[in-house]
Tab-separated table of C-alpha atoms and ligand atoms in Angstrom:
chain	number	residue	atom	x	y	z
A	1	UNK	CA	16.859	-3.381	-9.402
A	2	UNK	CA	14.337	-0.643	-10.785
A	3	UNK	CA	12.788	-3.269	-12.953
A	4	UNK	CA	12.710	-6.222	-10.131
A	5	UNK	CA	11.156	-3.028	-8.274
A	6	UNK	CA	8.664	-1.949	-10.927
A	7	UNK	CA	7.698	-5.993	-11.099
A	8	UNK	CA	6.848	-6.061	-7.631
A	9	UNK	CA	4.502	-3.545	-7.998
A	10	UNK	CA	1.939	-5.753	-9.924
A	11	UNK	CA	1.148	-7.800	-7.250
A	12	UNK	CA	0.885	-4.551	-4.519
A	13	UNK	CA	-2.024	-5.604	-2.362
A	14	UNK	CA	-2.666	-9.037	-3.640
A	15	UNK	CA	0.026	-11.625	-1.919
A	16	UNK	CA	-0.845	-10.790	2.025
A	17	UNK	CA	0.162	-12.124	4.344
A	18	UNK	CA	3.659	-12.589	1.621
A	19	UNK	CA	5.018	-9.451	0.723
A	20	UNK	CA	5.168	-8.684	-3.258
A	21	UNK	CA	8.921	-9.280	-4.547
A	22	UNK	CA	10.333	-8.327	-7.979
A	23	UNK	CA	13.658	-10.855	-9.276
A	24	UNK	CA	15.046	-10.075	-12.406
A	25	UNK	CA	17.831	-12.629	-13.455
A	26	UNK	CA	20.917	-10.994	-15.947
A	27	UNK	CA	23.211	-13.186	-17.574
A	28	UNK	CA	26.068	-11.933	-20.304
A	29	UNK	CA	23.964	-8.835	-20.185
A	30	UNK	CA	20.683	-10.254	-21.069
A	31	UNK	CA	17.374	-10.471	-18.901
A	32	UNK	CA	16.826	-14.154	-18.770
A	33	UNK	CA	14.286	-14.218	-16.156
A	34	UNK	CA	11.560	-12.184	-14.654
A	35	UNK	CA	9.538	-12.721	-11.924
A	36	UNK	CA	6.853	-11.308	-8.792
A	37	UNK	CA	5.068	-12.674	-6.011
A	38	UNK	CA	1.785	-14.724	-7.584
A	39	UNK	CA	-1.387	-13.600	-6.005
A	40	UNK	CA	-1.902	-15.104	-2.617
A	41	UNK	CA	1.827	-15.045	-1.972
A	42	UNK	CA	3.045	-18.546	-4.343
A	43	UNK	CA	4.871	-18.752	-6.607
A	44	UNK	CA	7.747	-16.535	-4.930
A	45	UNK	CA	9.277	-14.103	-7.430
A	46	UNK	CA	12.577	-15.720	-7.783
A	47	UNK	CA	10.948	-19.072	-8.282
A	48	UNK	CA	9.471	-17.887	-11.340
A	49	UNK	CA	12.207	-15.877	-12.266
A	50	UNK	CA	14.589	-18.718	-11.944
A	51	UNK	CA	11.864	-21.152	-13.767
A	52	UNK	CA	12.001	-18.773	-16.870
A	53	UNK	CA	15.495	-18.708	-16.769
A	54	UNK	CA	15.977	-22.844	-16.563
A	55	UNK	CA	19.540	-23.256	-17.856
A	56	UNK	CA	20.242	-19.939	-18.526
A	57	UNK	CA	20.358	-18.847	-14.405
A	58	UNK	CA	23.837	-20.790	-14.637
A	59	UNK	CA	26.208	-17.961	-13.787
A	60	UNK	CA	23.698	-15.299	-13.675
A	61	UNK	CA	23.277	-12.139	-11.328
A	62	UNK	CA	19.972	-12.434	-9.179
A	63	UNK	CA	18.326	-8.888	-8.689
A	64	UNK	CA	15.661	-9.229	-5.505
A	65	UNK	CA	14.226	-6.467	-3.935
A	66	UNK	CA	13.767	-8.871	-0.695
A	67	UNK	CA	16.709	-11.086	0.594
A	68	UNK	CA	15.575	-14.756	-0.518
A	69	UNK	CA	13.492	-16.861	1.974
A	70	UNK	CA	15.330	-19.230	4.054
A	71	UNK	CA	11.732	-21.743	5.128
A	72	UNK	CA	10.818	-24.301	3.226
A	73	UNK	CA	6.763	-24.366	3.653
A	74	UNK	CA	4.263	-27.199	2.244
A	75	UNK	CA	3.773	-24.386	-0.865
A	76	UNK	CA	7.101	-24.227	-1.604
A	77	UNK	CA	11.002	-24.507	-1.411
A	78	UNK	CA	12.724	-22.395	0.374
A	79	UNK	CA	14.343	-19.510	-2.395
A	80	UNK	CA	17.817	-19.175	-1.068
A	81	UNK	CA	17.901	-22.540	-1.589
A	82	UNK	CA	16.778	-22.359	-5.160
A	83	UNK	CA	19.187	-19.711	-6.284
A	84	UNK	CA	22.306	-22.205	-5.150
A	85	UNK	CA	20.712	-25.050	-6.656
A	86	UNK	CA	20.300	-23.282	-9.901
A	87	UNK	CA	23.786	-21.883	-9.801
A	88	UNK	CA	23.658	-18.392	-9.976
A	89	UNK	CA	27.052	-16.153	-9.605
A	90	UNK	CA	25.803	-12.970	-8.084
A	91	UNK	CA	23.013	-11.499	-6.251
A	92	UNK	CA	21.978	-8.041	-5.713
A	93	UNK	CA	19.566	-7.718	-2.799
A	94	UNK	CA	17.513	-4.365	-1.812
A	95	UNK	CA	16.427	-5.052	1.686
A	96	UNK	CA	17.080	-7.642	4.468
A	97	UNK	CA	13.810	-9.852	5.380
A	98	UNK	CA	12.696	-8.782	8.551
A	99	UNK	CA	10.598	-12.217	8.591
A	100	UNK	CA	12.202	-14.413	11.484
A	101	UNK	CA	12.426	-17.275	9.291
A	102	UNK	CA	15.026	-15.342	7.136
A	103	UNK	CA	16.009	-11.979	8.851
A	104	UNK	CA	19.898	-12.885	7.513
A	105	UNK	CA	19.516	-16.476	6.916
A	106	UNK	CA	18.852	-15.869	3.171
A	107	UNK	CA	21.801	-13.849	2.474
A	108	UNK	CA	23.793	-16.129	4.640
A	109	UNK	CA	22.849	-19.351	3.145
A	110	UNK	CA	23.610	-17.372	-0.457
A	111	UNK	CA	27.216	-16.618	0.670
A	112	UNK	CA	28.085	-19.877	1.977
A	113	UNK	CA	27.215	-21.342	-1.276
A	114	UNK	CA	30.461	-19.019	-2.880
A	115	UNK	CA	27.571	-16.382	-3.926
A	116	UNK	CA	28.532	-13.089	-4.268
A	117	UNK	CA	25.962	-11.032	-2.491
A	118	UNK	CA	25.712	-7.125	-2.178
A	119	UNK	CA	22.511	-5.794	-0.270
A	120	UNK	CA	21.087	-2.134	-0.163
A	121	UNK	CA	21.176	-1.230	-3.415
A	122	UNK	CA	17.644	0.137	-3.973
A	123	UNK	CA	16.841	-0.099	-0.476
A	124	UNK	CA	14.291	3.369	-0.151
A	125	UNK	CA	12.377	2.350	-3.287
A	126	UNK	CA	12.168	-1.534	-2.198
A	127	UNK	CA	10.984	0.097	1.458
A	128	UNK	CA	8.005	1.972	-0.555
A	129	UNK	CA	7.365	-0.954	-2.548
A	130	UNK	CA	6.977	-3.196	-0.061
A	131	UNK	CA	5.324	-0.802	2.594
A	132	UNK	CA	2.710	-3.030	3.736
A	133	UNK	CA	4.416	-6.188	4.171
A	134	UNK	CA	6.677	-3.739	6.223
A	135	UNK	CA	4.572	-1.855	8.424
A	136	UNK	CA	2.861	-5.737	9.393
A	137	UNK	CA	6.415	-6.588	10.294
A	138	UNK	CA	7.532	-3.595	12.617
A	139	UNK	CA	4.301	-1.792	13.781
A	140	UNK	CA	1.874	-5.063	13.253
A	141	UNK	CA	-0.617	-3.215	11.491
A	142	UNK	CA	-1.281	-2.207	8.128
A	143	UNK	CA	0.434	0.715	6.199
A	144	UNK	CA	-1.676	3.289	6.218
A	145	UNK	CA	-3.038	5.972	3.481
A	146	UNK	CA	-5.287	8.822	4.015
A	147	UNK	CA	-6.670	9.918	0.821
A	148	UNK	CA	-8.311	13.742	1.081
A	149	UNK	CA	-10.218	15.409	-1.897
A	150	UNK	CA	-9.708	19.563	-0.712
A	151	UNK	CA	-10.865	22.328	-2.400
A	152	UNK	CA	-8.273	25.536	-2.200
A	153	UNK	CA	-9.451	26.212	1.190
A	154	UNK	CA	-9.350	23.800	2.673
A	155	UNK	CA	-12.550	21.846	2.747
A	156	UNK	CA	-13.504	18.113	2.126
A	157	UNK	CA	-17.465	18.859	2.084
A	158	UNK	CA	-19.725	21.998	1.893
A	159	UNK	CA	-20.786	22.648	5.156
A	160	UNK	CA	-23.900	20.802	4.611
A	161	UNK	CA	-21.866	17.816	3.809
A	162	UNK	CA	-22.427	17.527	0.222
A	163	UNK	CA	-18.797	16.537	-1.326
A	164	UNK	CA	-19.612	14.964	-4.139
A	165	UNK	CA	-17.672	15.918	-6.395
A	166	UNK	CA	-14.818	18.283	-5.449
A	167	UNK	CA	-12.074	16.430	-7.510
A	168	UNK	CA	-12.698	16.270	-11.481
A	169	UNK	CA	-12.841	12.552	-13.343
A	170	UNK	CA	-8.798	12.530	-13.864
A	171	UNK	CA	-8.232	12.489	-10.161
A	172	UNK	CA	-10.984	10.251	-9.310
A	173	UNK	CA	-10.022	7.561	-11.875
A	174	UNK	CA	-6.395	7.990	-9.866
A	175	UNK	CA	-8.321	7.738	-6.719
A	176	UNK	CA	-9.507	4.216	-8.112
A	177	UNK	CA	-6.441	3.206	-9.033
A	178	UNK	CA	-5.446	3.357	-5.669
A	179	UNK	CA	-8.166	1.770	-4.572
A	180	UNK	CA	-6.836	-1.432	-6.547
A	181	UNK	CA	-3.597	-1.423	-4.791
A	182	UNK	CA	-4.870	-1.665	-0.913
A	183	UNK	CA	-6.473	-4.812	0.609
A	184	UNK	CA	-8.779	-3.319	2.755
A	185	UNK	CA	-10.655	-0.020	2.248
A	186	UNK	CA	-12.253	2.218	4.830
A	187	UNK	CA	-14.833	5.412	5.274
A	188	UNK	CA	-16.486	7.026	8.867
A	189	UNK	CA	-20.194	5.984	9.304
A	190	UNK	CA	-20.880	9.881	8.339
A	191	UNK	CA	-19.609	8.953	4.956
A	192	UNK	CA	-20.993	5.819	4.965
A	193	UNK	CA	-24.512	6.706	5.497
A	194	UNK	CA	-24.653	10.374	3.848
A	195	UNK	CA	-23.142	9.199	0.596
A	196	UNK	CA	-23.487	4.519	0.747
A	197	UNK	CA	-20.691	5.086	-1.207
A	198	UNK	CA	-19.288	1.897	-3.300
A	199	UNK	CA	-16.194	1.979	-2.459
A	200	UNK	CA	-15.066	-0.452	-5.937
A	201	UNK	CA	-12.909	-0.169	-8.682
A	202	UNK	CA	-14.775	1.205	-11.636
A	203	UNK	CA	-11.577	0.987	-13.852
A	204	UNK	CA	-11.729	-1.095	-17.029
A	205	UNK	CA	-9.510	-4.300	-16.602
A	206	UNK	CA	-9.453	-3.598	-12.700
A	207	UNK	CA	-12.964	-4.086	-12.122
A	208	UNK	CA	-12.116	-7.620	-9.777
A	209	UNK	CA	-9.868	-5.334	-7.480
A	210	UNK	CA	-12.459	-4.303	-5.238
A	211	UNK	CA	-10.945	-4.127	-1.299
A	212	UNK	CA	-12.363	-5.496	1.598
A	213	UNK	CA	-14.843	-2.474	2.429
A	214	UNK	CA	-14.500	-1.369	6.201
A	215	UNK	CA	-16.562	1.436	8.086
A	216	UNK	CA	-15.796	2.432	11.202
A	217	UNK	CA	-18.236	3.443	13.664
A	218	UNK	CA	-18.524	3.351	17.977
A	219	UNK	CA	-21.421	1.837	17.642
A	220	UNK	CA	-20.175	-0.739	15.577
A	221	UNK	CA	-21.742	-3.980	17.497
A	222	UNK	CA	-23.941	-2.905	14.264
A	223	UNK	CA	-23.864	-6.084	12.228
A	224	UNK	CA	-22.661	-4.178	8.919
A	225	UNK	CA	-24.259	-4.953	5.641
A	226	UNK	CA	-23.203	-7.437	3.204
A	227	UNK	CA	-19.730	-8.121	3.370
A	228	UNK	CA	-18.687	-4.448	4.644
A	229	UNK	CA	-17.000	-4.726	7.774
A	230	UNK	CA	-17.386	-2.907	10.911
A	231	UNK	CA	-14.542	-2.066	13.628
A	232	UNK	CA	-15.148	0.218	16.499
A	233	UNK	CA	-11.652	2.274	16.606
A	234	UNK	CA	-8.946	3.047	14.562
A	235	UNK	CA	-6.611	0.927	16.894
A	236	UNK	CA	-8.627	-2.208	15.610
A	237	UNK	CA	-7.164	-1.961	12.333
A	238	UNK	CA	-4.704	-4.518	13.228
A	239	UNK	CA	-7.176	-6.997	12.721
A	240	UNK	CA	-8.020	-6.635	9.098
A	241	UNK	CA	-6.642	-9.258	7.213
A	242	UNK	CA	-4.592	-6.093	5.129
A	243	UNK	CA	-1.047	-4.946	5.167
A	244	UNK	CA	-2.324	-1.743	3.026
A	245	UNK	CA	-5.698	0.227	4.191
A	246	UNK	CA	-6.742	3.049	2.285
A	247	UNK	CA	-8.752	5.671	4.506
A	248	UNK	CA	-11.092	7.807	2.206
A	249	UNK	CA	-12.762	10.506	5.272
A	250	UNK	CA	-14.694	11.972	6.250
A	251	UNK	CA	-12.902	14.767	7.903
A	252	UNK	CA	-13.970	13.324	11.593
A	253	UNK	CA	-12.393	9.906	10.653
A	254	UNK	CA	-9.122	11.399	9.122
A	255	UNK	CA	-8.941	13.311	12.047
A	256	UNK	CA	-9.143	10.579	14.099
A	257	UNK	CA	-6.766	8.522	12.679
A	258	UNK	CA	-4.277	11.418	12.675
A	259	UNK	CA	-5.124	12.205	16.252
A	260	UNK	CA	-3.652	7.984	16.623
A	261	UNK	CA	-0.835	8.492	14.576
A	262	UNK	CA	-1.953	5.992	12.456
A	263	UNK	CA	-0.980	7.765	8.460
A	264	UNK	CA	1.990	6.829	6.750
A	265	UNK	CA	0.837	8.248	3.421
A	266	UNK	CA	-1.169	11.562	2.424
A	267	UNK	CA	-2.937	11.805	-0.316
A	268	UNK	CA	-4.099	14.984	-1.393
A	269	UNK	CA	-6.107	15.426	-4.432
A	270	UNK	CA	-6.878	19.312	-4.459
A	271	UNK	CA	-9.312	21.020	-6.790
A	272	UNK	CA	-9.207	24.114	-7.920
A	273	UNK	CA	-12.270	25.924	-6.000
A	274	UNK	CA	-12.979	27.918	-3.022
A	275	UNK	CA	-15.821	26.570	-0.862
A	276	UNK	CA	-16.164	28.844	2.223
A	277	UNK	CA	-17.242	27.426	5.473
A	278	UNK	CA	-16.825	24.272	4.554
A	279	UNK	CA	-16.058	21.163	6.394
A	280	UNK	CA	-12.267	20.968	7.286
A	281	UNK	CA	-9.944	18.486	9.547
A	282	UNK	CA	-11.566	19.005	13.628
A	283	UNK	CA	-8.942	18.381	15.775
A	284	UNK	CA	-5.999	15.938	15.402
A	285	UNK	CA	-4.565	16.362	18.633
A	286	UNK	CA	-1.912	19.039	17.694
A	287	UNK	CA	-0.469	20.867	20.952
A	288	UNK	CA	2.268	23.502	19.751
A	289	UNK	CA	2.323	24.531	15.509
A	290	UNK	CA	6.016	23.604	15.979
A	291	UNK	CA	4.472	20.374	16.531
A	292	UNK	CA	3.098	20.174	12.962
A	293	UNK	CA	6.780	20.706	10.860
A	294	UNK	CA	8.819	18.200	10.024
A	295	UNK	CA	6.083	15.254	10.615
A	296	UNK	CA	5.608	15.200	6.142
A	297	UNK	CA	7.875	15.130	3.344
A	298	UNK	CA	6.386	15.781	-0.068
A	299	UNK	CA	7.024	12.116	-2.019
A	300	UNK	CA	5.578	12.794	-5.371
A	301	UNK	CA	3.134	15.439	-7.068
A	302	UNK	CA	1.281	15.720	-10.386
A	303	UNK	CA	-1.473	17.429	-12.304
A	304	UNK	CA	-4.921	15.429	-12.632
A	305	UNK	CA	-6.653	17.032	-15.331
A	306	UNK	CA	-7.617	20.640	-13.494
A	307	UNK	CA	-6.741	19.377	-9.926
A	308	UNK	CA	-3.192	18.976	-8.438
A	309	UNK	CA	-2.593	15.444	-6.498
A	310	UNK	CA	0.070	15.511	-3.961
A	311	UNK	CA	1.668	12.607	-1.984
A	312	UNK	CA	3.192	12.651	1.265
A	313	UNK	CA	5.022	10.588	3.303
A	314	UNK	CA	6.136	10.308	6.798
A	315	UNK	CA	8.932	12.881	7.141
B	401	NAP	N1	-13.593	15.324	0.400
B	401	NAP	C1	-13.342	14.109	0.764
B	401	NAP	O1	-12.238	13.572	0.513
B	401	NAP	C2	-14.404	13.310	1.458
B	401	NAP	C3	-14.210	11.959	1.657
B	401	NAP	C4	-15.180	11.224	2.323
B	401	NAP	C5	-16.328	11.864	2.775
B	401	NAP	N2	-16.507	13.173	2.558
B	401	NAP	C6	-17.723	13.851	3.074
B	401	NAP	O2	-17.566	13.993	4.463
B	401	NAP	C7	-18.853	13.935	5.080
B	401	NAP	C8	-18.782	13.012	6.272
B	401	NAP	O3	-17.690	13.367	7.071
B	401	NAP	P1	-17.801	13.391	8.614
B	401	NAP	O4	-16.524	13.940	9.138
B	401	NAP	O5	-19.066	14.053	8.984
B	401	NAP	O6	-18.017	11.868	8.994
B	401	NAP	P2	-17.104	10.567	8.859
B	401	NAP	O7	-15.709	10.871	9.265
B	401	NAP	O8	-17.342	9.909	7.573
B	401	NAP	O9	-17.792	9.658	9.975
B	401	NAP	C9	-17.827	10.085	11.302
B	401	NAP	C10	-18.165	8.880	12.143
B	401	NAP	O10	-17.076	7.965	12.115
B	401	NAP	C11	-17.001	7.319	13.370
B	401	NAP	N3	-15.748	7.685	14.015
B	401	NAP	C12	-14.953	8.751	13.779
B	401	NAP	N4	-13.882	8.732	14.616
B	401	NAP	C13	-14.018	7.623	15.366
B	401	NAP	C14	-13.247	7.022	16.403
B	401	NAP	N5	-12.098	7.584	16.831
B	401	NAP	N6	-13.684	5.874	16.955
B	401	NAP	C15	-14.819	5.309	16.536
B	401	NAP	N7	-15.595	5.817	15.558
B	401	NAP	C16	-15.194	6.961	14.997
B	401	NAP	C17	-18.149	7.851	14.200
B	401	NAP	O11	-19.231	6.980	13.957
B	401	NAP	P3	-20.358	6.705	15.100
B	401	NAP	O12	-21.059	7.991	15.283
B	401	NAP	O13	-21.195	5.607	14.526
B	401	NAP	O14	-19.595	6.296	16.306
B	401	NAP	C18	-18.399	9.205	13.576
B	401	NAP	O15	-19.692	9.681	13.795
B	401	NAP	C19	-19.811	13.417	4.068
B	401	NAP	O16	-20.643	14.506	3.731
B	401	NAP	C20	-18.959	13.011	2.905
B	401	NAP	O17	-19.617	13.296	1.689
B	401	NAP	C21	-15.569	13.939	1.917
C-alpha cells in the first residue's frame, strides 16, 4: 500500500476534478502492475495497473489506495468492474470512495464477484494523499495550505514590508516544490502589488507546473491581469476549479483565512534571524489562549539548508 501510496503522489494536483489513486498489482510475490491517475483524471490507476499486468492480474492481490469506481463514464469503464473481469484474487483497499457513484458500490461489486476485499489498511496516509479530492468531497472546497516564511520572532516582513528574502535558497526551492503540487495558487493584493511576485515553478523539469495564480482583494471587480484571477473573499475559494490551494501571505491574508477557518495545512519555513518590529499575524479571531491548543499537530519537520521547515496539520 506504501508504494500504491507513493504512486499516487505523482499525479497530486494534476487529475481534478478525479482524485490521484496509486494500484499496485502482486502476484506470487512479484509487482506485476503499477499504476496512478493520468493527468486530467483518465486513465484510472487500476486501469493501467491492470493493463501492465495483462495476463499476469489472474489471481493477483489489487493494492488501491481508493475503493474502485463503480460508473462507467464515456472516458472509461467502470474499475470494479475491471478488476473482476481481469480476475484478480484479492484486494487491499485504503479508503472508501466518498463519491456517490461508488461510496460502497466498488467494494461491493468486488465481493460479489468471490473477491476477497480488506479496506483500511493505510487509511491516514491514503487520507493525506488524497487531501484535496477529500476536502472537495466533505467541505466542497479545496484543501487548504498556508505557507509562512518567519524569522525567529516571529515576522513575515520588516516592518516596512520588505520580505524578500527571509528563507535561504534550500527552503525556497521546497517552497516551489510545493507550488507544483497545488492547482491553484494565491497571495493578498499587499503582496501582490508590493512584490508582482511570479508565483511559478522555477524548478528544472517542473517548470510546466505553474498553478492557476489567484489574488484576493475587496475590491476585486478589478479585472486582474493576464490570466491571474481575482476573488473578493476567502469564502469564494470554492469556486476555483482546485481541490489543493496554496496560500503564500501576506500576514493580513493568512490572517484572514485563519480568522475563516479555512487552513488544513501549515507550513512554516523559519529562518534563523531576529527582525524586531516586524510584520506578524493581526488578528485571527482568537477569543481565549485556551482557544489556540489543540487546533495543530506537528505532521512532519526538517532542516532546509540554515532554516527549519515545519508542517502542521489540523489537530
Ligand atoms: N514572509 C512571508 O511568508 C510573506 C509572504 C507573502 C508576502 N509577504 C510580505 O507581506 C507583505 C504584504 O502583506 P500584507 O499583510 O500587508 O498584505 P497581503 O495579505 O498580501 O494583502 C492584504 C490585502 O489582501 C486583501 N484581503 C485580505 N483579507 C481579505 C479579506 N478577508 N477579504 C477580502 N480581501 C482581503 C485586501 O485587499 P484589498 O485592500 O484590495 O481589499 C488586503 O488589503 C509584503 O511586504 C510581502 O512582501 C511575506
Amino acid at each position: 500500500m506504501a508504494a500504491a501510496l507513493a504512486l499516487s503522489e505523482r499525479t497530486r494536483a494534476r487529475t481534478y476534478p478525479n482524485p490521484n489513486v496509486g494500484c499496485v498489482l502482486v502476484r506470487d510475490g512479484a509487482v506485476v502492475g503499477r499504476g496512478w491517475t493520468q493527468p486530467g483524471g483518465r486513465p484510472h490507476a487500476e486501469a493501467m495497473a491492470l493493463d501492465q499486468a495483462g495476463e499476469r492480474a489472474r489471481g493477483a492481490t489489487a493494492y488501491v489506495t481508493l475503493e474502485p469506481c463503480a460508473h462507467a463514464s464515456p472516458r472509461g469503464p467502470a474499475c470494479a468492474d475491471l478488476l473482476v473481469a481481469a480476475g484478480i484474487a484479492r484486494a487491499a483497499v485504503a479508503l472508501g470512495d466518498p463519491d456517490p457513484r461508488t461510496d460502497g458500490s466498488g467494494i461491493a461489486r468486488l465481493r460479489a464477484a468471490g473477491i476477497a476485499v480488506d479496506v483500511g489498511i493505510g487509511a491516514d496516509a491514503a487520507r493525506r494523499a488524497m487531501a484535496g479530492f477529500l476536502a472537495r468531497r466533505a467541505l466542497r472546497r479545496p484543501h487548504v495550505t498556508l505557507k509562512l516564511a518567519l524569522s525567529l520572532d516571529g515576522a513575515a516582513a520588516m516592518a516596512d514590508g520588505r520580505s524578500q528574502w527571509i528563507t535561504g535558497p534550500e527552503a525556497r526551492a521546497h517552497a516551489h516544490l510545493e507550488r507544483a503540487r497545488h492547482e491553484a495558487i494565491l497571495v493578498g493584493r499587499g503582496t501582490w502589488e508590493a512584490d508582482r511576485p511570479r508565483l511559478d515553478v522555477r524548478l528544472a523539469g517542473l517548470e510546466g507546473r505553474t498553478p492557476l495564480r489567484v489574488v484576493l482583494s475587496a475590491g476585486a471587480a478589478a479585472a486582474g491581469e493576464g490570466d491571474w484571477r481575482w476573488i473578493n473573499s476567502p469564502a469564494q475559494i470554492d469556486s476555483l476549479p482546485a481541490d489543493h490551494l496554496l496560500v503564500e501571505g501576506g500576514a493580513r491574508t493568512a490572517a484572514a483565512f485563519l480568522r475563516a477557518d479555512l487552513v488544513d495545512r501549515l507550513l512554516l519555513y523559519r529562518a534563523p534571524i531576529l527582525i524586531g518590529g516586524g510584520r506578524t499575524l493581526p488578528d485571527i479571531g482568537l477569543a481565549a489562549l485556551g482557544d489556540a491548543h489543540a487546533r495543530w499537530r506537528l505532521a512532519d519537520s526538517r532542516q532546509l539548508g540554515s532554516d527549519r521547515l515545519e508542517v502542521y496539520e489540523r489537530g
